[in-house]
PDB file of C-alpha atoms in Angstrom:
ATOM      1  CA  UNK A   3     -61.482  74.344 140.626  1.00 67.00           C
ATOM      2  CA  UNK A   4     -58.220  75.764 142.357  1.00 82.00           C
ATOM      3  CA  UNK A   5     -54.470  74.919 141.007  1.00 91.00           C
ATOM      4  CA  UNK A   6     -53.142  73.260 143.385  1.00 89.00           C
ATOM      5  CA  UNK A   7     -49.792  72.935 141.852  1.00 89.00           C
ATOM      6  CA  UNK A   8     -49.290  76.043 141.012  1.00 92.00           C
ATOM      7  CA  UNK A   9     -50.085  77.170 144.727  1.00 90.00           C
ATOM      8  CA  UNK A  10     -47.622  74.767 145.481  1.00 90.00           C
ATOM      9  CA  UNK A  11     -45.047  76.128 143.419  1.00 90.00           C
ATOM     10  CA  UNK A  12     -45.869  79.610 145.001  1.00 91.00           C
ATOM     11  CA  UNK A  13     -45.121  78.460 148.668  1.00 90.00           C
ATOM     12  CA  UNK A  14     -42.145  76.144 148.000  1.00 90.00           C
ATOM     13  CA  UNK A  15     -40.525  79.612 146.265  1.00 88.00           C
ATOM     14  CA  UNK A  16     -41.947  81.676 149.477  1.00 92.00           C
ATOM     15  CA  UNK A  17     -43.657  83.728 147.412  1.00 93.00           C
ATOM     16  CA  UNK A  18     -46.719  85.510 147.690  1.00 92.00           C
ATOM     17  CA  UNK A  19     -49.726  86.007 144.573  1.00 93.00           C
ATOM     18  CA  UNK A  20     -48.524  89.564 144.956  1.00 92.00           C
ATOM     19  CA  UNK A  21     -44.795  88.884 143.934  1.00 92.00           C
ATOM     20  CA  UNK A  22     -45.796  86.289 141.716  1.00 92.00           C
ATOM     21  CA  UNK A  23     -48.050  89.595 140.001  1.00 91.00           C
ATOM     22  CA  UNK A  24     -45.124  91.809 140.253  1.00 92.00           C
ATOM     23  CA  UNK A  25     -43.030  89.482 138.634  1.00 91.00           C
ATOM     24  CA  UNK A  26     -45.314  88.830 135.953  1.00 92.00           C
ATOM     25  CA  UNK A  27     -46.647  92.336 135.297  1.00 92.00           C
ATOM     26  CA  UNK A  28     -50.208  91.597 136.274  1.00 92.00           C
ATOM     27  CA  UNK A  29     -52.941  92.598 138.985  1.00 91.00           C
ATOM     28  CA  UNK A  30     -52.542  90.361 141.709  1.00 90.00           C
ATOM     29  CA  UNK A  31     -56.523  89.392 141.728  1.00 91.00           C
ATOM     30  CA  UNK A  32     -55.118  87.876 138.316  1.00 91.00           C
ATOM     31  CA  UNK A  33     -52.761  85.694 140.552  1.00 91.00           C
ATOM     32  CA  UNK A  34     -55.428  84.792 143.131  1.00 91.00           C
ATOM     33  CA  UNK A  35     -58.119  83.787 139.793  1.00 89.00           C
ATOM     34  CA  UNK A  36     -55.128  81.614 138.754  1.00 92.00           C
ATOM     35  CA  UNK A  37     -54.764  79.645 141.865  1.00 91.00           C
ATOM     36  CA  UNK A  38     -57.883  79.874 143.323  1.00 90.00           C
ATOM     37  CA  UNK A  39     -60.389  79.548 140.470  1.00 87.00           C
ATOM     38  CA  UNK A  40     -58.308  77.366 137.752  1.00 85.00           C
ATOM     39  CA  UNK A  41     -58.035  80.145 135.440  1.00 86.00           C
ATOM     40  CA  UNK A  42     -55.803  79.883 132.725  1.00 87.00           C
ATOM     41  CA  UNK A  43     -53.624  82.800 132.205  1.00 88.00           C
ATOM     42  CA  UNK A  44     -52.483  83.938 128.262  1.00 86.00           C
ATOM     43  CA  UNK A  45     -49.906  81.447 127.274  1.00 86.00           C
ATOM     44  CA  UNK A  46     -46.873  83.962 127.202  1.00 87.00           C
ATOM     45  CA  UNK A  47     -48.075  85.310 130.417  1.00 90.00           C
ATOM     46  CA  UNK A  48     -47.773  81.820 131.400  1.00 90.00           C
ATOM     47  CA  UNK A  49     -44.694  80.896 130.294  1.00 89.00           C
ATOM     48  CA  UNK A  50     -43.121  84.155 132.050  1.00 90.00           C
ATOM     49  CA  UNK A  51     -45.047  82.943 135.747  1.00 91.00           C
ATOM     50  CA  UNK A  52     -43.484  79.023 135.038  1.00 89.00           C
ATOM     51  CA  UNK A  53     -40.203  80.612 134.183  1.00 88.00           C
ATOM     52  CA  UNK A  54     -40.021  82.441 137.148  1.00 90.00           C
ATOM     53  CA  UNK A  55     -41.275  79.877 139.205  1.00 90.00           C
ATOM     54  CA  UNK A  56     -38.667  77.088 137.674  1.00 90.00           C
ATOM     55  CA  UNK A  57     -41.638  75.366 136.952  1.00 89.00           C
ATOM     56  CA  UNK A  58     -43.003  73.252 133.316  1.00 88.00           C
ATOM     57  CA  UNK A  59     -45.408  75.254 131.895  1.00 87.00           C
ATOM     58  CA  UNK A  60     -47.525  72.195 130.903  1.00 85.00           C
ATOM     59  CA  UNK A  61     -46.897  71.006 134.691  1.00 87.00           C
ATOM     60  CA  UNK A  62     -48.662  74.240 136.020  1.00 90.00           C
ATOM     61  CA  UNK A  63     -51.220  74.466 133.640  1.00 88.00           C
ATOM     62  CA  UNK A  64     -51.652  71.292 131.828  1.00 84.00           C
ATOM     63  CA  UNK A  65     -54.770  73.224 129.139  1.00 80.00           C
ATOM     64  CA  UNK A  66     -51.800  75.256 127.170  1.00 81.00           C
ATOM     65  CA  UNK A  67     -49.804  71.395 125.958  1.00 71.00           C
ATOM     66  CA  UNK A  68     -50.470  71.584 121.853  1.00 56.00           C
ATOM     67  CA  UNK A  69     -49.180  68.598 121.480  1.00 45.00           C
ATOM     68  CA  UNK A  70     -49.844  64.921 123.969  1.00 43.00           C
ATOM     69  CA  UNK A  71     -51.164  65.861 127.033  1.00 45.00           C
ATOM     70  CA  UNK A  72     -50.632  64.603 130.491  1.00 45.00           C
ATOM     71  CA  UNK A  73     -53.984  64.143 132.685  1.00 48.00           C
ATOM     72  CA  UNK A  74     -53.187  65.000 136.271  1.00 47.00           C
ATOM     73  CA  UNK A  75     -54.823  62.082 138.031  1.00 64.00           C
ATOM     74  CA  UNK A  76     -53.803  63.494 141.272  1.00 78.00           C
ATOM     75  CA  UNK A  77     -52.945  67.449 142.965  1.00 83.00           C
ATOM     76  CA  UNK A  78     -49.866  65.639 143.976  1.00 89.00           C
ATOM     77  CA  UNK A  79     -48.834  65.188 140.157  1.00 90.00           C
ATOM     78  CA  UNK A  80     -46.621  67.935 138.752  1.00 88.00           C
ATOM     79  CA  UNK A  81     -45.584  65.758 135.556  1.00 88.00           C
ATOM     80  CA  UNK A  82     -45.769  63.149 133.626  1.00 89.00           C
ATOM     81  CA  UNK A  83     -43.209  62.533 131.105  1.00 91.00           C
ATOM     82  CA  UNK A  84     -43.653  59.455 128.381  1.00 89.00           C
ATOM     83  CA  UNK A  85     -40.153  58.235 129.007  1.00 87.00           C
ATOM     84  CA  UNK A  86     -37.306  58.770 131.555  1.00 87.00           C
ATOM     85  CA  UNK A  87     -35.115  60.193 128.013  1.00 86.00           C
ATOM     86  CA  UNK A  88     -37.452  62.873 127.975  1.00 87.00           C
ATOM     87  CA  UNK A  89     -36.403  64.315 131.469  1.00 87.00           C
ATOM     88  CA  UNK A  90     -33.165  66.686 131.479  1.00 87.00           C
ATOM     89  CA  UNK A  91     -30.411  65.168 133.912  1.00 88.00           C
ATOM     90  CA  UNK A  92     -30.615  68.741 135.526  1.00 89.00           C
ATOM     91  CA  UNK A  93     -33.965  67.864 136.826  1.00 91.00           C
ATOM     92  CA  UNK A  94     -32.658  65.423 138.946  1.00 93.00           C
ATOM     93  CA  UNK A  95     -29.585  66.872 140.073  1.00 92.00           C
ATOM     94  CA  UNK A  96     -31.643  69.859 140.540  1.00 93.00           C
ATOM     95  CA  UNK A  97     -34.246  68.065 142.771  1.00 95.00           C
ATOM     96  CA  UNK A  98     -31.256  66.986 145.363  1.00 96.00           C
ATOM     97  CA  UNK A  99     -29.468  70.597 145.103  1.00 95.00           C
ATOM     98  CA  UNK A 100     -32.978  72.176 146.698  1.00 93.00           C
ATOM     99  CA  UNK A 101     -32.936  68.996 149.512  1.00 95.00           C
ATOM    100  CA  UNK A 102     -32.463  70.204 153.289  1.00 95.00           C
ATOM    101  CA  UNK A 103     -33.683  67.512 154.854  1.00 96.00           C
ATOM    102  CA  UNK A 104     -33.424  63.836 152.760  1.00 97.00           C
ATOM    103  CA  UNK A 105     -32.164  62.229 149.680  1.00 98.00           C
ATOM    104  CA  UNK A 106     -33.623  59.253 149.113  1.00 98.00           C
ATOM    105  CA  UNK A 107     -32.078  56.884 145.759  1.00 97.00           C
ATOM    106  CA  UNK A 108     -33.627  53.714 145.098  1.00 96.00           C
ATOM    107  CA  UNK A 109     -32.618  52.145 141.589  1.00 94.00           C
ATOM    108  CA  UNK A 110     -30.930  49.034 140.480  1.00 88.00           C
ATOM    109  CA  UNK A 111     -27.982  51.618 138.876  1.00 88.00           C
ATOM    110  CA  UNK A 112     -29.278  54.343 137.411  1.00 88.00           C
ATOM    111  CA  UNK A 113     -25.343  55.352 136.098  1.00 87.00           C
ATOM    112  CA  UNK A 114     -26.912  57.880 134.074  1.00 87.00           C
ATOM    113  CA  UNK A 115     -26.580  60.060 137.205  1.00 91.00           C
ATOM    114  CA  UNK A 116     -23.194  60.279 137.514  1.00 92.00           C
ATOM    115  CA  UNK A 117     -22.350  60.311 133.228  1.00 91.00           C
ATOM    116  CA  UNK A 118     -24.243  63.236 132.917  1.00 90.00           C
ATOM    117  CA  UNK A 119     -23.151  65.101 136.128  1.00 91.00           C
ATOM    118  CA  UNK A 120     -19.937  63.642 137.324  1.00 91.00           C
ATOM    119  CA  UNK A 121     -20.002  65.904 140.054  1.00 94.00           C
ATOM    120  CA  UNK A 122     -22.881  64.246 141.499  1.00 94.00           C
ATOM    121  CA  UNK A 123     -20.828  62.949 144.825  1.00 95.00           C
ATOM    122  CA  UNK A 124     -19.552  66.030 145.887  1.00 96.00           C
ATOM    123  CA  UNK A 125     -23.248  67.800 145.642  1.00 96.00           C
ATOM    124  CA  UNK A 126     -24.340  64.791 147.897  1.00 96.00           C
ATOM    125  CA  UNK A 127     -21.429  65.405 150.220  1.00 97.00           C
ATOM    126  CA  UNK A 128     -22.424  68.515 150.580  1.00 96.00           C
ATOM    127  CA  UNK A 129     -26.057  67.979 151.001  1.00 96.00           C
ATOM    128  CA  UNK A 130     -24.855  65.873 153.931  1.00 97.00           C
ATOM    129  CA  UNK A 131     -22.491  68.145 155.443  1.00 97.00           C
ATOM    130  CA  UNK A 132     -25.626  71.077 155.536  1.00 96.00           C
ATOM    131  CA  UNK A 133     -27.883  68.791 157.807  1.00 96.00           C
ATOM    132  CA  UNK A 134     -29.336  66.453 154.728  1.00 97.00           C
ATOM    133  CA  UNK A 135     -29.794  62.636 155.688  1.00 97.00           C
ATOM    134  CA  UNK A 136     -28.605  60.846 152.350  1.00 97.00           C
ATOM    135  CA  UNK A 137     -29.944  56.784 151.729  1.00 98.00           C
ATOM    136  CA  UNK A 138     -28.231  55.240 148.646  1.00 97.00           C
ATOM    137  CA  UNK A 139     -30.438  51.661 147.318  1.00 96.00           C
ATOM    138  CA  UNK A 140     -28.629  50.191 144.366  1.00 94.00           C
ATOM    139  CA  UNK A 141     -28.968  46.830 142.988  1.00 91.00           C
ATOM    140  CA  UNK A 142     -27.112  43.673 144.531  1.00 88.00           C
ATOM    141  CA  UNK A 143     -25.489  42.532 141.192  1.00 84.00           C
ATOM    142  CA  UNK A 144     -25.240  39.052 142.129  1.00 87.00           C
ATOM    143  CA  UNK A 145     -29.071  38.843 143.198  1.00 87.00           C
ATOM    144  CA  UNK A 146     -31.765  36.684 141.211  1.00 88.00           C
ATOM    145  CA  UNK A 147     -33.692  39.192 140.549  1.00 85.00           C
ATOM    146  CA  UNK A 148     -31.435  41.486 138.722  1.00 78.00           C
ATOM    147  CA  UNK A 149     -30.421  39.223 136.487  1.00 84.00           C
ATOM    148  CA  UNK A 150     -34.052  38.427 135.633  1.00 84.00           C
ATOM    149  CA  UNK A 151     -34.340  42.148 134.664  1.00 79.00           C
ATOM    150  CA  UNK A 152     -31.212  41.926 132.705  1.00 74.00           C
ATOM    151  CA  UNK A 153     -33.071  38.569 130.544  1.00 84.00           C
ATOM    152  CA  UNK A 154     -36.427  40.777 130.513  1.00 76.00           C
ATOM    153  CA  UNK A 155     -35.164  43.838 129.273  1.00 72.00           C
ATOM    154  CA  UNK A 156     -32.244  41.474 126.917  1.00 70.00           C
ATOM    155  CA  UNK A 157     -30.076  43.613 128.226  1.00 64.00           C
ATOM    156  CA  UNK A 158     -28.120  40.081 129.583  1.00 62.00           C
ATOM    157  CA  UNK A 159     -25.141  40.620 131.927  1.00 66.00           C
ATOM    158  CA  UNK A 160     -25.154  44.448 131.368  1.00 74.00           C
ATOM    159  CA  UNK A 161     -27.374  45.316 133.731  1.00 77.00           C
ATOM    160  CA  UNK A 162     -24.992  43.331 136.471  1.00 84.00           C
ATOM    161  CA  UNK A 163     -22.062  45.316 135.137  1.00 86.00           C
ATOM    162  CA  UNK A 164     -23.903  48.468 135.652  1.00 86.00           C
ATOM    163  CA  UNK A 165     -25.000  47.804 139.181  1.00 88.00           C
ATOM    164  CA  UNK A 166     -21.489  47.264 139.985  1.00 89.00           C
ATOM    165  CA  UNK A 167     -20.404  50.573 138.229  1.00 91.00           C
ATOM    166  CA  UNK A 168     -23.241  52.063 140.281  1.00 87.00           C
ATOM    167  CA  UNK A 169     -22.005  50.916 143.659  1.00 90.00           C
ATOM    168  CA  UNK A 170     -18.311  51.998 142.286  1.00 90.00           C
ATOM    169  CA  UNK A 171     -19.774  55.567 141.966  1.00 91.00           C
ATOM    170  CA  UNK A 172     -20.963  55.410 144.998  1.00 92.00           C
ATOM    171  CA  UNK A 173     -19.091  53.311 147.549  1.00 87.00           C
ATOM    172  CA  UNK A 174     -16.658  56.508 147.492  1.00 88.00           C
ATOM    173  CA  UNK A 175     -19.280  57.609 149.966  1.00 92.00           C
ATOM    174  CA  UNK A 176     -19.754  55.030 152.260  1.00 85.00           C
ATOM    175  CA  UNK A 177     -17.799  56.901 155.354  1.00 88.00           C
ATOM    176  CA  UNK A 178     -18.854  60.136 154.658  1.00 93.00           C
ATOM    177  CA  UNK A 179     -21.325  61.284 158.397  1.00 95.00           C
ATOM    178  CA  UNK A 180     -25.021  61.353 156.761  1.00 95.00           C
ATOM    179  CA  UNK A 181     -24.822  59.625 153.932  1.00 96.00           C
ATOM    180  CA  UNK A 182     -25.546  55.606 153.623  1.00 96.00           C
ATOM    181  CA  UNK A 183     -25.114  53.296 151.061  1.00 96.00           C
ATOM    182  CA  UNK A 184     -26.720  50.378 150.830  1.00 96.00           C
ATOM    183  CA  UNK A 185     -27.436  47.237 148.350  1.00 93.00           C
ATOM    184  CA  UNK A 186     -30.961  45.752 147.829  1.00 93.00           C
ATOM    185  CA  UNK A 187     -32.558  42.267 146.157  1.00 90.00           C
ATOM    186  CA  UNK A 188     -36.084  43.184 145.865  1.00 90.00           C
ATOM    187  CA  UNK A 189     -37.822  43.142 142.369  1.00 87.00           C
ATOM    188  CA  UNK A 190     -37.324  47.047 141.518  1.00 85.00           C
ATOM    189  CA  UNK A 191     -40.914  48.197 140.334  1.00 88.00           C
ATOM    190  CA  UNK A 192     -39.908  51.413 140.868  1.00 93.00           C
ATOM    191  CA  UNK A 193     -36.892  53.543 140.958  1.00 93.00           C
ATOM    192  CA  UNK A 194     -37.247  56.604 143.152  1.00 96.00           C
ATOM    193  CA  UNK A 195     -35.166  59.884 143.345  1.00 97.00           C
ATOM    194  CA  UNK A 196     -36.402  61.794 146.227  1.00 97.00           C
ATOM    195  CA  UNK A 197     -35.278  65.429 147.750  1.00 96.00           C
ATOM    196  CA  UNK A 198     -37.736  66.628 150.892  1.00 95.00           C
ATOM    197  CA  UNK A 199     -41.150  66.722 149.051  1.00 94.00           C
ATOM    198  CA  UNK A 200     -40.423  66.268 145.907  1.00 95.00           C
ATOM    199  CA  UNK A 201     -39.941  63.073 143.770  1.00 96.00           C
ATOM    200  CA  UNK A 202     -39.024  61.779 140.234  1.00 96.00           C
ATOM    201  CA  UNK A 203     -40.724  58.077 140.380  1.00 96.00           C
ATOM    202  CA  UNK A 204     -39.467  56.067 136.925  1.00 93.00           C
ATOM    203  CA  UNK A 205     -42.071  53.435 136.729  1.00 90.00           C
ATOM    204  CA  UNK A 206     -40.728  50.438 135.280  1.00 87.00           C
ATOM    205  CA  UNK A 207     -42.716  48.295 132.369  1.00 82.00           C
ATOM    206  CA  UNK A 208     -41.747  44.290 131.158  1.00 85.00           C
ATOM    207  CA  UNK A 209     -39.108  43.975 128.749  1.00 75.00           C
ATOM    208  CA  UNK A 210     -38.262  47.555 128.203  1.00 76.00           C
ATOM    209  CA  UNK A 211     -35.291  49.476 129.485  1.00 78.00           C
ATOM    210  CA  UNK A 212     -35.915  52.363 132.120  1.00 74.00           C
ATOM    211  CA  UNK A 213     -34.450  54.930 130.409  1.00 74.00           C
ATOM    212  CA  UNK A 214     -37.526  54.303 128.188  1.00 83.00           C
ATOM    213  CA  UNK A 215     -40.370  53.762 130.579  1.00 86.00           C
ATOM    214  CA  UNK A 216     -42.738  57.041 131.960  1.00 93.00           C
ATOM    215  CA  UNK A 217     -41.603  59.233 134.641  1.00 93.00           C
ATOM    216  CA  UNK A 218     -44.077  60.791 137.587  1.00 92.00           C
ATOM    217  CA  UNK A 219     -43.029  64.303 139.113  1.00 94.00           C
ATOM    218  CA  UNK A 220     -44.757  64.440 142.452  1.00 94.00           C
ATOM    219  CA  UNK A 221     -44.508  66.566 145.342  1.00 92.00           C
ATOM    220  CA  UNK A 222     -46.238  65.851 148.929  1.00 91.00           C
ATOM    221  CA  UNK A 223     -48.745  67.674 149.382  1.00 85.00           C
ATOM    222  CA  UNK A 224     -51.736  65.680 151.485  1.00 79.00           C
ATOM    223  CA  UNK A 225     -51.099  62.663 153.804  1.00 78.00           C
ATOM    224  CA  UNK A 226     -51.364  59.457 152.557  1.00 82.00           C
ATOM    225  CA  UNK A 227     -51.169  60.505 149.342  1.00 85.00           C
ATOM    226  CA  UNK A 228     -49.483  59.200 146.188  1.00 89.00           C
ATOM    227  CA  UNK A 229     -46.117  60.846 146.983  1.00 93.00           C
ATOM    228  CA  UNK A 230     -46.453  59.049 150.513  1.00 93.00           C
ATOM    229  CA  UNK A 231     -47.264  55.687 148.809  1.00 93.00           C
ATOM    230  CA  UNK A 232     -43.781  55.446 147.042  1.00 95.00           C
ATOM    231  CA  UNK A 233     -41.992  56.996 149.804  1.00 95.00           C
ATOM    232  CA  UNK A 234     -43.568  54.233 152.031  1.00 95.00           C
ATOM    233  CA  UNK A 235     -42.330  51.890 149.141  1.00 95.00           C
ATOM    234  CA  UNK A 236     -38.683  53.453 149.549  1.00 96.00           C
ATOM    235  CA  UNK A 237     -38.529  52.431 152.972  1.00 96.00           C
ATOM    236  CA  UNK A 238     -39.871  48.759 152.903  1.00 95.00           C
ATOM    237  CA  UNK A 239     -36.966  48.220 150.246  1.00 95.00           C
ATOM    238  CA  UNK A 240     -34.417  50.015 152.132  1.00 96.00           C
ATOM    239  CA  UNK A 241     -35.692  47.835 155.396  1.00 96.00           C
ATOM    240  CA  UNK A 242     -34.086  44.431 153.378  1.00 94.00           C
ATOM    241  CA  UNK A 243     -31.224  46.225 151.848  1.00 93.00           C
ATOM    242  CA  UNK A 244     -27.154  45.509 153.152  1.00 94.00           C
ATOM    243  CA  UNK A 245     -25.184  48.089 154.685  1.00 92.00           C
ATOM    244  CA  UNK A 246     -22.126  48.388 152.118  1.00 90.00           C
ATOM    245  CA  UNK A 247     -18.909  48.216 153.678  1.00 79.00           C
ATOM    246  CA  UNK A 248     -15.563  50.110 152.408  1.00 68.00           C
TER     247      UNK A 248
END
């Protein structure tokens, strides 16, 4: 059975098995085994090809995790983490540094962005500047539905107060060329951070605050496939959402 993430992670590099052998200080019919076959490299041979690839180890090769596993479920799957605590800010911020082509955002507030990288606006700006088309959903404070979440999650009136921090963050935005910003009602099931192909997908549970709840790492890789599913999701919300003004 071939690994189709890690041949992912080869192309989206540009790479070749024969760099990827070079790099790693192994025959490149090692490389092709890897991808082609499913074979499981030594683990610190491993950890040298996921380090050079900026890859998780356990994403690439899921056999070497010593402790609770994650079951890919799809080739689309890079990661699944138990909890959206477990995932370094960098990831994120990360995922929209590599974007050339779209930035997609749909949360209620998801302030965690811009505490842990304040400079979070000015990477966007210049995402948008290079050619990037930026779409901001946050949560309309005032709507029914987020203050349902808020009496769910007994968070109360907190959640409100962060969807208005949210839109502070990023209403500094609103007239920069590529970059929209707009405010949505829906019940969030999802929040989505999206650069090009790949996707960090916090799936939301009853009663328990996102910052707790599992995260998927996908990236597109067939049509029609689970990475296509939430982006299609993205869309429908951002379809009802209202333009913010300045």
């Amino acid at each position: 059975m071939s690994n189709e993430r890690l041949r992912a992670a080869i192309a989206a590099r540009g790479w070749t098995h024969a760099i990827l052998a070079e790099a790693t200080n192994v025959d490149p019919k090692s490389v092709e085994r890897w991808v082609n076959l499913g074979r499981v490299p030594r683990r610190q041979t491993a950890i040298q090809a996921a380090d050079c690839l900026g890859e998780d180890l356990h994403a690439l090769w899921p056999e070497l995790r010593q402790t609770r596993a994650a079951r890919a479920v799809s080739p689309e799957l890079v990661a699944l983490y138990g909890q959206r605590a477990d995932v370094a800010p960098s990831m994120f911020v990360d995922l929209f540094a590599r974007a050339h082509e779209r930035i997609d955002i749909l949360v209620y507030a998801a302030v965690f962005l811009h505490e842990a990288y304040p400079r979070l606006n000015t990477l966007l700006v210049e995402r948008a500047a290079a050619g990037c088309t930026v779409r901001i959903a946050v949560g309309d404070a005032d709507s029914a539905n987020v203050q349902q979440r808020g009496r769910e999650e007994k968070f109360g009136h907190g959640i409100e107060s962060r969807c208005r921090l949210a839109l502070l963050h990023f209403q500094a935005l609103h007239a920069t060329p590529g970059i929209e910003i707009r405010t949505h009602s829906t019940t969030l099931y999802n929040s989505v951070y999206r650069g090009d192909d790949e996707m960090m997908v916090n799936a939301h549970v009853w009663g328990t605050n996102a910052y707790a709840a599992p995260v998927w790492h996908l990236r597109r890789i067939v049509d029609g496939g689970l990475f296509d599913t939430y982006a299609d999701s993205f869309d429908a919300v951002w379809q009802t959402g209202r333009p913010v003004k300045g």
